[in-house]
mmCIF file of C-alpha atoms and ligand atoms in Angstrom:
data_model
loop_
_atom_site.group_PDB
_atom_site.id
_atom_site.type_symbol
_atom_site.label_atom_id
_atom_site.label_comp_id
_atom_site.label_asym_id
_atom_site.label_seq_id
_atom_site.Cartn_x
_atom_site.Cartn_y
_atom_site.Cartn_z
ATOM 1 C CA MET A 1 -0.148 0.243 -0.550
ATOM 2 C CA ARG A 2 1.433 3.438 -0.702
ATOM 3 C CA PRO A 3 0.670 6.548 0.516
ATOM 4 C CA ASP A 4 1.291 8.633 -2.121
ATOM 5 C CA GLY A 5 -1.548 7.556 -3.893
ATOM 6 C CA GLY A 6 1.191 6.803 -6.438
ATOM 7 C CA PRO A 7 1.452 3.063 -8.956
ATOM 8 C CA VAL A 8 0.615 0.031 -6.710
ATOM 9 C CA GLU A 9 0.856 -2.874 -7.167
ATOM 10 C CA PRO A 10 -1.917 -5.428 -8.932
ATOM 11 C CA ALA A 11 -4.124 -6.290 -7.043
ATOM 12 C CA PRO A 12 -3.738 -10.069 -6.678
ATOM 13 C CA LEU A 13 -6.131 -12.878 -8.281
ATOM 14 C CA LEU A 14 -8.520 -13.873 -5.756
ATOM 15 C CA LEU A 15 -9.681 -17.373 -5.895
ATOM 16 C CA LYS A 16 -12.119 -19.141 -4.386
ATOM 17 C CA ILE A 17 -13.055 -22.847 -3.268
ATOM 18 C CA VAL A 18 -15.751 -24.854 -0.957
ATOM 19 C CA VAL A 19 -15.207 -28.049 0.950
ATOM 20 C CA ALA A 20 -18.229 -29.469 1.799
ATOM 21 C CA GLY A 21 -18.560 -32.264 3.173
ATOM 22 C CA GLY A 22 -20.063 -34.498 6.327
ATOM 23 C CA PHE A 23 -19.476 -34.150 10.138
ATOM 24 C CA GLY A 24 -15.790 -35.390 10.857
ATOM 25 C CA ALA A 25 -15.196 -36.197 6.950
ATOM 26 C CA GLY A 26 -11.766 -34.020 7.345
ATOM 27 C CA LYS A 27 -13.484 -30.869 6.117
ATOM 28 C CA THR A 28 -11.183 -28.815 8.848
ATOM 29 C CA THR A 29 -8.071 -31.196 8.169
ATOM 30 C CA LEU A 30 -7.764 -30.217 4.628
ATOM 31 C CA VAL A 31 -8.145 -26.793 5.024
ATOM 32 C CA SER A 32 -5.516 -26.464 7.483
ATOM 33 C CA ALA A 33 -3.797 -28.826 5.112
ATOM 34 C CA VAL A 34 -3.430 -26.277 2.513
ATOM 35 C CA SER A 35 -3.692 -23.306 4.506
ATOM 36 C CA GLU A 36 -0.487 -21.034 5.324
ATOM 37 C CA ILE A 37 -2.992 -19.392 8.231
ATOM 38 C CA GLU A 38 -4.163 -21.307 10.985
ATOM 39 C CA PRO A 39 -7.552 -21.850 9.687
ATOM 40 C CA LEU A 40 -10.274 -19.982 11.258
ATOM 41 C CA THR A 41 -14.094 -21.174 12.196
ATOM 42 C CA THR A 42 -16.768 -19.420 12.658
ATOM 43 C CA GLU A 43 -19.879 -20.013 12.930
ATOM 44 C CA GLU A 44 -23.406 -19.489 10.889
ATOM 45 C CA TYR A 45 -27.093 -19.330 13.357
ATOM 46 C CA LEU A 46 -29.044 -21.673 10.984
ATOM 47 C CA THR A 47 -31.537 -18.638 9.896
ATOM 48 C CA SER A 48 -35.666 -19.238 10.181
ATOM 49 C CA ALA A 49 -35.786 -20.406 6.856
ATOM 50 C CA SER A 50 -33.828 -23.001 6.702
ATOM 51 C CA ALA A 51 -34.897 -24.330 10.165
ATOM 52 C CA SER A 52 -38.886 -24.706 8.374
ATOM 53 C CA VAL A 53 -36.825 -27.066 5.782
ATOM 54 C CA ASP A 54 -35.940 -29.119 8.524
ATOM 55 C CA SER A 55 -39.321 -29.061 10.027
ATOM 56 C CA LEU A 56 -40.136 -30.485 6.929
ATOM 57 C CA ASN A 57 -38.610 -33.268 7.430
ATOM 58 C CA GLY A 58 -39.722 -34.178 10.241
ATOM 59 C CA VAL A 59 -36.216 -33.024 11.409
ATOM 60 C CA GLU A 60 -36.423 -31.361 15.155
ATOM 61 C CA ALA A 61 -36.100 -27.575 14.056
ATOM 62 C CA LYS A 62 -33.810 -26.102 16.619
ATOM 63 C CA THR A 63 -32.908 -22.366 16.364
ATOM 64 C CA THR A 64 -29.950 -21.885 17.732
ATOM 65 C CA THR A 65 -28.189 -24.869 15.109
ATOM 66 C CA THR A 66 -25.062 -23.126 14.627
ATOM 67 C CA VAL A 67 -23.520 -24.087 11.131
ATOM 68 C CA ALA A 68 -19.313 -25.001 11.323
ATOM 69 C CA ILE A 69 -17.808 -22.396 8.414
ATOM 70 C CA ASP A 70 -13.988 -23.451 8.040
ATOM 71 C CA PHE A 71 -11.812 -20.299 6.838
ATOM 72 C CA GLY A 72 -8.362 -21.278 5.455
ATOM 73 C CA ARG A 73 -5.877 -18.999 2.263
ATOM 74 C CA CYS A 74 -2.729 -19.591 0.340
ATOM 75 C CA THR A 75 -0.741 -17.076 -1.648
ATOM 76 C CA PHE A 76 0.888 -17.572 -4.651
ATOM 77 C CA THR A 77 3.150 -14.700 -6.107
ATOM 78 C CA GLU A 78 3.997 -17.279 -8.963
ATOM 79 C CA PRO A 79 2.889 -16.735 -12.020
ATOM 80 C CA GLN A 80 1.102 -14.335 -11.002
ATOM 81 C CA PRO A 81 -0.146 -13.077 -7.533
ATOM 82 C CA MET A 82 -3.122 -14.506 -6.522
ATOM 83 C CA ARG A 83 -4.808 -16.135 -3.566
ATOM 84 C CA LEU A 84 -6.885 -19.033 -3.326
ATOM 85 C CA LEU A 85 -9.608 -18.645 -0.517
ATOM 86 C CA LEU A 86 -10.657 -22.021 1.097
ATOM 87 C CA PHE A 87 -14.337 -22.405 2.973
ATOM 88 C CA GLY A 88 -14.972 -25.476 4.154
ATOM 89 C CA THR A 89 -19.107 -26.439 5.092
ATOM 90 C CA PRO A 90 -20.902 -29.247 6.318
ATOM 91 C CA GLY A 91 -22.306 -31.201 3.870
ATOM 92 C CA GLN A 92 -25.935 -31.700 5.189
ATOM 93 C CA GLU A 93 -28.576 -31.020 3.109
ATOM 94 C CA ARG A 94 -30.447 -28.900 5.692
ATOM 95 C CA PHE A 95 -26.964 -26.207 5.560
ATOM 96 C CA TRP A 96 -27.705 -25.451 1.817
ATOM 97 C CA PHE A 97 -28.199 -22.248 2.367
ATOM 98 C CA THR A 98 -24.731 -21.678 3.729
ATOM 99 C CA TRP A 99 -23.378 -23.469 0.077
ATOM 100 C CA ASP A 100 -25.437 -21.165 -2.092
ATOM 101 C CA ASP A 101 -23.605 -18.851 -0.431
ATOM 102 C CA LEU A 102 -20.218 -20.495 -0.399
ATOM 103 C CA SER A 103 -20.432 -21.652 -4.339
ATOM 104 C CA SER A 104 -21.381 -18.166 -5.469
ATOM 105 C CA GLY A 105 -17.687 -17.188 -7.326
ATOM 106 C CA ALA A 106 -16.417 -20.641 -6.454
ATOM 107 C CA ILE A 107 -14.396 -21.747 -8.889
ATOM 108 C CA GLY A 108 -15.471 -25.406 -7.759
ATOM 109 C CA ALA A 109 -15.944 -27.407 -5.033
ATOM 110 C CA ILE A 110 -14.646 -30.556 -3.333
ATOM 111 C CA VAL A 111 -16.482 -33.202 -1.655
ATOM 112 C CA LEU A 112 -14.752 -35.176 1.421
ATOM 113 C CA ALA A 113 -16.099 -38.268 1.460
ATOM 114 C CA ASP A 114 -15.724 -40.464 4.638
ATOM 115 C CA THR A 115 -16.302 -44.884 3.229
ATOM 116 C CA ARG A 116 -17.761 -45.393 7.531
ATOM 117 C CA ARG A 117 -20.820 -42.998 6.028
ATOM 118 C CA LEU A 118 -20.866 -42.618 2.145
ATOM 119 C CA GLN A 119 -24.219 -41.328 2.152
ATOM 120 C CA ASP A 120 -23.026 -38.304 4.055
ATOM 121 C CA CYS A 121 -22.118 -36.824 0.609
ATOM 122 C CA PHE A 122 -24.933 -37.769 -1.122
ATOM 123 C CA PRO A 123 -26.520 -34.172 -1.103
ATOM 124 C CA ALA A 124 -23.295 -32.234 -1.887
ATOM 125 C CA VAL A 125 -23.047 -34.540 -4.885
ATOM 126 C CA GLY A 126 -26.473 -34.179 -5.775
ATOM 127 C CA TYR A 127 -26.095 -29.929 -5.547
ATOM 128 C CA PHE A 128 -23.098 -29.371 -7.308
ATOM 129 C CA GLU A 129 -24.292 -31.221 -10.112
ATOM 130 C CA GLN A 130 -27.596 -29.662 -9.893
ATOM 131 C CA LEU A 131 -25.755 -26.376 -9.716
ATOM 132 C CA GLY A 132 -23.169 -26.628 -12.523
ATOM 133 C CA LEU A 133 -20.259 -25.714 -10.821
ATOM 134 C CA PRO A 134 -17.136 -28.033 -10.781
ATOM 135 C CA PHE A 135 -16.334 -30.529 -7.977
ATOM 136 C CA VAL A 136 -14.386 -33.469 -7.700
ATOM 137 C CA VAL A 137 -14.942 -36.129 -4.868
ATOM 138 C CA ALA A 138 -11.980 -37.017 -2.399
ATOM 139 C CA VAL A 139 -11.785 -40.271 -0.710
ATOM 140 C CA ASN A 140 -10.504 -40.175 2.726
ATOM 141 C CA GLU A 141 -9.367 -43.475 3.737
ATOM 142 C CA PHE A 142 -9.890 -43.999 7.600
ATOM 143 C CA ASP A 143 -7.755 -46.489 9.696
ATOM 144 C CA ASP A 144 -10.865 -47.751 11.183
ATOM 145 C CA ALA A 145 -12.954 -47.979 7.960
ATOM 146 C CA PRO A 146 -14.550 -50.872 7.490
ATOM 147 C CA HIS A 147 -14.355 -51.821 4.304
ATOM 148 C CA ARG A 148 -11.662 -50.335 1.524
ATOM 149 C CA TYR A 149 -13.281 -48.742 -1.057
ATOM 150 C CA SER A 150 -12.039 -48.422 -5.291
ATOM 151 C CA PRO A 151 -12.099 -44.831 -6.516
ATOM 152 C CA ASP A 152 -14.508 -46.806 -9.254
ATOM 153 C CA GLU A 153 -16.814 -48.628 -6.148
ATOM 154 C CA ILE A 154 -17.090 -44.894 -5.161
ATOM 155 C CA ARG A 155 -18.307 -43.653 -8.318
ATOM 156 C CA GLN A 156 -20.318 -46.426 -8.519
ATOM 157 C CA ALA A 157 -21.754 -46.088 -4.921
ATOM 158 C CA LEU A 158 -22.414 -42.137 -5.198
ATOM 159 C CA ASP A 159 -23.775 -42.578 -9.867
ATOM 160 C CA LEU A 160 -20.928 -40.523 -10.318
ATOM 161 C CA PRO A 161 -20.662 -38.935 -13.721
ATOM 162 C CA GLU A 162 -17.600 -40.558 -15.735
ATOM 163 C CA GLN A 163 -16.527 -36.829 -15.941
ATOM 164 C CA VAL A 164 -16.097 -35.831 -11.768
ATOM 165 C CA PRO A 165 -13.141 -37.455 -10.856
ATOM 166 C CA VAL A 166 -12.788 -39.407 -7.822
ATOM 167 C CA ARG A 167 -9.342 -39.153 -5.619
ATOM 168 C CA LEU A 168 -7.716 -41.447 -2.820
ATOM 169 C CA CYS A 169 -5.939 -38.809 0.002
ATOM 170 C CA ASP A 170 -5.779 -38.436 3.604
ATOM 171 C CA ALA A 171 -6.524 -35.104 3.884
ATOM 172 C CA ARG A 172 -3.446 -34.611 7.396
ATOM 173 C CA ARG A 173 -0.942 -35.012 4.404
ATOM 174 C CA THR A 174 -0.547 -31.405 2.626
ATOM 175 C CA PRO A 175 0.998 -33.147 -0.853
ATOM 176 C CA SER A 176 -1.747 -35.595 -0.297
ATOM 177 C CA ALA A 177 -4.919 -32.277 -0.203
ATOM 178 C CA ILE A 178 -2.886 -30.411 -3.030
ATOM 179 C CA ASN A 179 -3.349 -33.037 -5.174
ATOM 180 C CA VAL A 180 -7.226 -32.998 -4.474
ATOM 181 C CA LEU A 181 -6.971 -29.499 -5.076
ATOM 182 C CA ILE A 182 -4.926 -29.913 -8.633
ATOM 183 C CA THR A 183 -7.326 -32.817 -9.720
ATOM 184 C CA LEU A 184 -9.819 -29.927 -9.054
ATOM 185 C CA VAL A 185 -8.640 -27.191 -11.105
ATOM 186 C CA GLN A 186 -7.740 -29.424 -14.136
ATOM 187 C CA HIS A 187 -11.504 -30.755 -14.125
ATOM 188 C CA ALA A 188 -12.611 -27.149 -14.151
ATOM 189 C CA LEU A 189 -9.921 -26.276 -16.672
ATOM 190 C CA THR A 190 -10.988 -29.216 -19.098
ATOM 191 C CA ARG A 191 -14.738 -27.880 -18.499
ATOM 192 C CA ALA A 192 -14.124 -24.480 -19.446
ATOM 193 C CA ARG A 193 -11.860 -25.125 -22.556
ATOM 194 C CA SER A 194 -15.062 -27.128 -23.600
ATOM 195 C CA SER A 195 -17.485 -24.497 -23.109
ATOM 196 C CA LEU A 196 -15.314 -22.507 -24.805
ATOM 197 C CA ALA A 197 -15.177 -24.941 -27.888
ATOM 198 C CA SER A 198 -18.739 -25.845 -28.274
ATOM 199 C CA PRO A 199 -20.471 -21.619 -27.167
ATOM 200 C CA GLY A 200 -23.618 -22.812 -28.115
ATOM 201 C CA VAL A 201 -24.174 -23.950 -24.432
ATOM 202 C CA ARG A 202 -23.595 -21.145 -22.572
ATOM 203 C CA PRO A 203 -22.059 -18.113 -24.034
ATOM 204 C CA MET B 1 -15.236 -30.549 18.120
ATOM 205 C CA GLU B 2 -18.445 -28.223 16.490
ATOM 206 C CA THR B 3 -20.505 -29.063 19.000
ATOM 207 C CA ASP B 4 -20.792 -26.804 22.031
ATOM 208 C CA GLY B 5 -22.332 -30.387 24.585
ATOM 209 C CA ASN B 6 -18.912 -30.062 27.247
ATOM 210 C CA ARG B 7 -18.895 -25.893 26.866
ATOM 211 C CA ALA B 8 -18.868 -25.282 30.658
ATOM 212 C CA TRP B 9 -22.746 -23.113 31.585
ATOM 213 C CA SER B 10 -21.449 -19.704 32.520
ATOM 214 C CA GLN B 11 -19.152 -19.994 28.865
ATOM 215 C CA VAL B 12 -21.903 -20.842 27.195
ATOM 216 C CA ASP B 13 -24.084 -17.540 28.920
ATOM 217 C CA GLN B 14 -21.221 -15.413 28.128
ATOM 218 C CA GLN B 15 -20.801 -16.310 24.092
ATOM 219 C CA ASP B 16 -24.598 -16.105 24.024
ATOM 220 C CA VAL B 17 -24.898 -12.510 25.613
ATOM 221 C CA ARG B 18 -21.623 -10.853 23.587
ATOM 222 C CA PRO B 19 -22.660 -10.294 19.899
ATOM 223 C CA TYR B 20 -25.933 -8.823 21.013
ATOM 224 C CA MET B 21 -23.667 -6.037 23.346
ATOM 225 C CA VAL B 22 -21.136 -5.539 20.336
ATOM 226 C CA THR B 23 -24.285 -4.866 17.844
ATOM 227 C CA GLY B 24 -26.604 -3.221 20.131
ATOM 228 C CA GLY B 25 -29.201 -5.551 20.171
ATOM 229 C CA ARG B 26 -29.528 -5.588 16.255
ATOM 230 C CA THR B 27 -29.730 -9.001 14.773
ATOM 231 C CA ARG B 28 -30.143 -7.962 10.952
ATOM 232 C CA PRO B 29 -27.302 -6.117 8.584
ATOM 233 C CA ARG B 30 -28.836 -3.725 6.088
ATOM 234 C CA HIS B 31 -27.328 -4.567 3.282
ATOM 235 C CA THR B 32 -26.694 -8.036 2.075
ATOM 236 C CA MET B 33 -23.588 -9.922 2.352
ATOM 237 C CA ARG B 34 -21.867 -13.540 1.557
ATOM 238 C CA LEU B 35 -19.976 -15.468 3.726
ATOM 239 C CA VAL B 36 -17.535 -15.576 0.564
ATOM 240 C CA SER B 37 -18.182 -11.386 -0.346
ATOM 241 C CA LEU B 38 -14.993 -9.647 -0.202
ATOM 242 C CA LEU B 39 -14.679 -6.297 1.688
ATOM 243 C CA ALA B 40 -12.081 -3.630 1.223
ATOM 244 C CA PRO B 41 -11.630 -0.385 2.821
ATOM 245 C CA GLY B 42 -14.095 2.673 1.576
ATOM 246 C CA SER B 43 -13.711 5.679 0.199
ATOM 247 C CA SER B 44 -14.592 7.371 4.086
ATOM 248 C CA PRO B 45 -11.880 7.432 6.993
ATOM 249 C CA PRO B 46 -13.790 6.417 10.092
ATOM 250 C CA ALA B 47 -15.325 9.666 11.223
ATOM 251 C CA ASP B 48 -15.720 8.632 15.202
ATOM 252 C CA PRO B 49 -13.335 6.326 16.861
ATOM 253 C CA LEU B 50 -14.622 3.085 16.191
ATOM 254 C CA PRO B 51 -16.283 0.353 18.855
ATOM 255 C CA PRO B 52 -12.745 -2.214 18.439
ATOM 256 C CA GLU B 53 -14.709 -5.175 16.131
ATOM 257 C CA ALA B 54 -15.413 -2.388 14.097
ATOM 258 C CA GLU B 55 -11.620 -1.052 14.138
ATOM 259 C CA GLN B 56 -10.485 -4.777 14.148
ATOM 260 C CA ALA B 57 -12.024 -5.299 11.060
ATOM 261 C CA VAL B 58 -11.295 -1.936 9.075
ATOM 262 C CA ALA B 59 -7.786 -2.449 9.905
ATOM 263 C CA LEU B 60 -7.809 -6.348 8.737
ATOM 264 C CA CYS B 61 -9.715 -5.012 5.239
ATOM 265 C CA ARG B 62 -6.846 -2.346 5.018
ATOM 266 C CA ASP B 63 -4.188 -4.930 4.587
ATOM 267 C CA GLU B 64 -6.275 -7.074 1.920
ATOM 268 C CA PRO B 65 -9.909 -7.847 0.939
ATOM 269 C CA ARG B 66 -11.014 -10.020 3.565
ATOM 270 C CA SER B 67 -14.063 -12.772 3.202
ATOM 271 C CA VAL B 68 -16.814 -12.737 5.421
ATOM 272 C CA ALA B 69 -16.276 -15.585 7.001
ATOM 273 C CA GLU B 70 -12.555 -14.964 7.681
ATOM 274 C CA LEU B 71 -14.048 -11.380 9.292
ATOM 275 C CA ALA B 72 -15.948 -13.226 11.106
ATOM 276 C CA GLY B 73 -13.037 -15.950 12.365
ATOM 277 C CA HIS B 74 -10.768 -13.059 13.088
ATOM 278 C CA LEU B 75 -13.290 -11.457 15.414
ATOM 279 C CA GLY B 76 -14.537 -14.308 17.093
ATOM 280 C CA LEU B 77 -18.522 -14.035 16.540
ATOM 281 C CA PRO B 78 -20.810 -15.686 14.643
ATOM 282 C CA VAL B 79 -21.630 -14.652 11.021
ATOM 283 C CA GLN B 80 -24.374 -13.176 11.279
ATOM 284 C CA VAL B 81 -23.430 -10.788 13.851
ATOM 285 C CA THR B 82 -20.468 -9.516 11.994
ATOM 286 C CA LYS B 83 -22.551 -8.978 9.073
ATOM 287 C CA VAL B 84 -24.199 -6.371 11.814
ATOM 288 C CA ILE B 85 -21.214 -4.423 12.566
ATOM 289 C CA LEU B 86 -19.666 -4.582 8.566
ATOM 290 C CA SER B 87 -22.937 -3.233 7.774
ATOM 291 C CA ASP B 88 -22.848 -0.138 10.171
ATOM 292 C CA LEU B 89 -19.309 0.053 8.127
ATOM 293 C CA LEU B 90 -21.036 -0.038 4.738
ATOM 294 C CA ASP B 91 -23.110 2.915 5.294
ATOM 295 C CA ALA B 92 -20.565 4.658 6.324
ATOM 296 C CA ASP B 93 -18.244 3.706 3.349
ATOM 297 C CA VAL B 94 -15.554 3.269 5.850
ATOM 298 C CA LEU B 95 -15.685 -0.103 4.276
ATOM 299 C CA SER B 96 -16.879 -1.321 0.646
ATOM 300 C CA ILE B 97 -18.200 -4.679 -0.702
ATOM 301 C CA GLN B 98 -15.522 -6.071 -4.219
ATOM 302 C CA ILE B 99 -17.749 -6.959 -6.387
ATOM 303 C CA SER B 100 -15.889 -10.308 -8.380
ATOM 304 C CA GLU B 101 -15.252 -10.999 -11.499
ATOM 305 C CA THR B 102 -18.073 -13.234 -13.373
ATOM 306 C CA SER B 103 -17.757 -17.193 -13.323
ATOM 307 C CA PRO B 104 -14.316 -17.898 -12.172
ATOM 308 C CA SER B 105 -14.936 -21.597 -12.711
ATOM 309 C CA ARG B 106 -15.090 -20.869 -16.745
ATOM 310 C CA ASP B 107 -12.135 -18.362 -16.486
ATOM 311 C CA VAL B 108 -9.634 -20.379 -18.338
ATOM 312 C CA ASN B 109 -6.974 -17.778 -17.827
ATOM 313 C CA ALA B 110 -7.229 -18.260 -14.021
ATOM 314 C CA LEU B 111 -7.817 -21.666 -14.127
ATOM 315 C CA GLU B 112 -4.126 -21.775 -15.435
ATOM 316 C CA ALA B 113 -2.611 -19.609 -13.005
ATOM 317 C CA LEU B 114 -3.864 -21.747 -10.823
ATOM 318 C CA LEU B 115 -2.500 -24.899 -11.823
ATOM 319 C CA VAL B 116 0.933 -23.038 -12.408
ATOM 320 C CA GLY B 117 1.005 -22.208 -9.185
ATOM 321 C CA LEU B 118 -0.318 -24.709 -7.077
ATOM 322 C CA ARG B 119 2.252 -27.041 -9.032
ATOM 323 C CA LYS B 120 4.993 -24.387 -8.212
ATOM 324 C CA LYS B 121 4.317 -23.887 -4.565
ATOM 325 C CA PHE B 122 3.978 -27.853 -4.093
ATOM 326 C CA PRO B 123 5.940 -29.927 -5.505
ATOM 327 C CA ASP B 124 5.927 -32.482 -3.436
ATOM 328 C CA ALA B 125 2.314 -32.425 -4.615
ATOM 329 C CA ALA B 126 2.121 -36.007 -7.247
HETATM 330 N N1 LIG C 301 -6.848 -41.365 8.861
HETATM 331 C C1 LIG C 301 -7.174 -39.984 8.197
HETATM 332 N N2 LIG C 301 -8.042 -39.457 9.355
HETATM 333 C C2 LIG C 301 -8.166 -38.119 9.111
HETATM 334 C C3 LIG C 301 -8.269 -37.913 7.596
HETATM 335 N N3 LIG C 301 -8.858 -36.629 7.344
HETATM 336 C C4 LIG C 301 -9.052 -36.513 8.928
HETATM 337 N N4 LIG C 301 -8.859 -37.291 9.576
HETATM 338 C C5 LIG C 301 -9.537 -37.153 10.631
HETATM 339 O O1 LIG C 301 -10.633 -37.287 11.602
HETATM 340 C C6 LIG C 301 -10.622 -36.295 12.288
HETATM 341 C C7 LIG C 301 -12.452 -35.166 12.181
HETATM 342 O O2 LIG C 301 -11.460 -34.602 10.931
HETATM 343 P P1 LIG C 301 -12.160 -33.257 10.457
HETATM 344 O O3 LIG C 301 -10.660 -32.676 9.735
HETATM 345 O O4 LIG C 301 -11.994 -32.322 12.258
HETATM 346 O O5 LIG C 301 -13.580 -33.440 10.123
HETATM 347 P P2 LIG C 301 -14.526 -32.169 10.236
HETATM 348 O O6 LIG C 301 -15.971 -32.538 10.710
HETATM 349 O O7 LIG C 301 -14.734 -32.240 8.176
HETATM 350 O O8 LIG C 301 -14.304 -30.863 9.753
HETATM 351 C C8 LIG C 301 -9.785 -35.842 12.442
HETATM 352 O O9 LIG C 301 -9.126 -36.868 13.862
HETATM 353 C C9 LIG C 301 -8.509 -36.136 11.450
HETATM 354 O O10 LIG C 301 -7.351 -35.949 11.891
HETATM 355 C C10 LIG C 301 -7.742 -38.453 6.752
HETATM 356 O O11 LIG C 301 -7.823 -38.259 5.154
HETATM 357 N N5 LIG C 301 -7.154 -39.202 6.944
HETATM 358 MG MG1 LIG C 302 -14.315 -29.077 10.769
#
C-alpha cells in the first residue's frame, strides 16, 4: 500500500474453493493442510427459513443450531499474485443455504467422502451437480473404515458421471490435499475449455 | 469439536450475550452479504473512534480484501453478528464490497495460472 497514491502493485487474483463433507469427514483437516494460516472457524446461525426446511423433513427444528464454517488461505506469487481462499462447510442437506452462499463465484468444490458414512455426501454431490459447479470427490481413508473402496466403487455408489474425478486422499498430508486441489483445477479447466469450444451451450 | 455439548454454562452464557452487546441488540444486517463477499476499504475514513470489533475489521480489510467468513473467524463472532458490524461500516463508506469477476469457474486464464501456481509452490504433490 503506497501512501502517496502512486502506482501500486496489481491486486492479487482471488480464487475460491468450497470444501463440503459430512461431520468428521476431514474438512477442517483438509483446509489446514492447504492453508498458510491457522484455519479460522466461525459459526453461522441456522436461519428460520432453513429451520422450516428441517421441520418439513420431520427433523426437530432448533433455532439455536449453528453451522461451523472453516476458512483458510494460500498465497501465490508465481506465475502472478494470487490468493486461494478455502471455505469448508458441512455437507448435510439442511445446510444448503451455506452452500448457495459459498458457491457463488467459486471455481469449484471438493466433496469429502467418508467411507464409513458414504451416504453423507449424497446431498452435496447432488447439489453441485445441479448447480453445474465443477467438483471432485476426495475419499478420505480412515484407519477404522471397515472396507477399502476403490475409486470406481465410490463412483458407482455415488452414481457419479464419468467426468467427475474421484481421488483417494489423506487430508492430513499436504501433498495429498494439494493433489486433490490440482485435480479440481484441472477438471474445471477441462470443462471451461470445452465450453469455449462449444459456445452454443453458454455464452 | 463443533458441538458445544461440553462447554461450561457460564461460557455458553458469555458467548450468547456478547454478540448482542457488540451490535447494540440488533440481529439483522441491512446489507446483503455472502460468506464469501470480499470487503475492502471504502472512500471515507472512520469519523469517530470505532468500537473495537469494527476497528479490528477495518484494520484487517486495510491489509487486503477479506471475506465475511474470514472476518468472523478473526473477530471470534458468529457470522450474523459480524454482518451487522460490517453493515454499519458499509453505510458509513468506511468499507466497500468488492464486486468479483463473473464466473471464475469458466475463466481459463485464471485456472491455468492457479494450476501453475499450485505445481510450483507444492512440487511434492503428484
Ligand atoms: N486417517 C485419516 N484421518 C483423517 C483424515 N482426515 C481427517 N482425519 C481425522 O478425522 C478427524 C475429523 O477430521 P475433521 O477435519 O475435524 O473433520 P470435519 O468435521 O469434517 O471438519 C480428525 O481427528 C482428523 O485427524 C484422513 O484423510 N485420514
Ligand atoms: Mg470441522
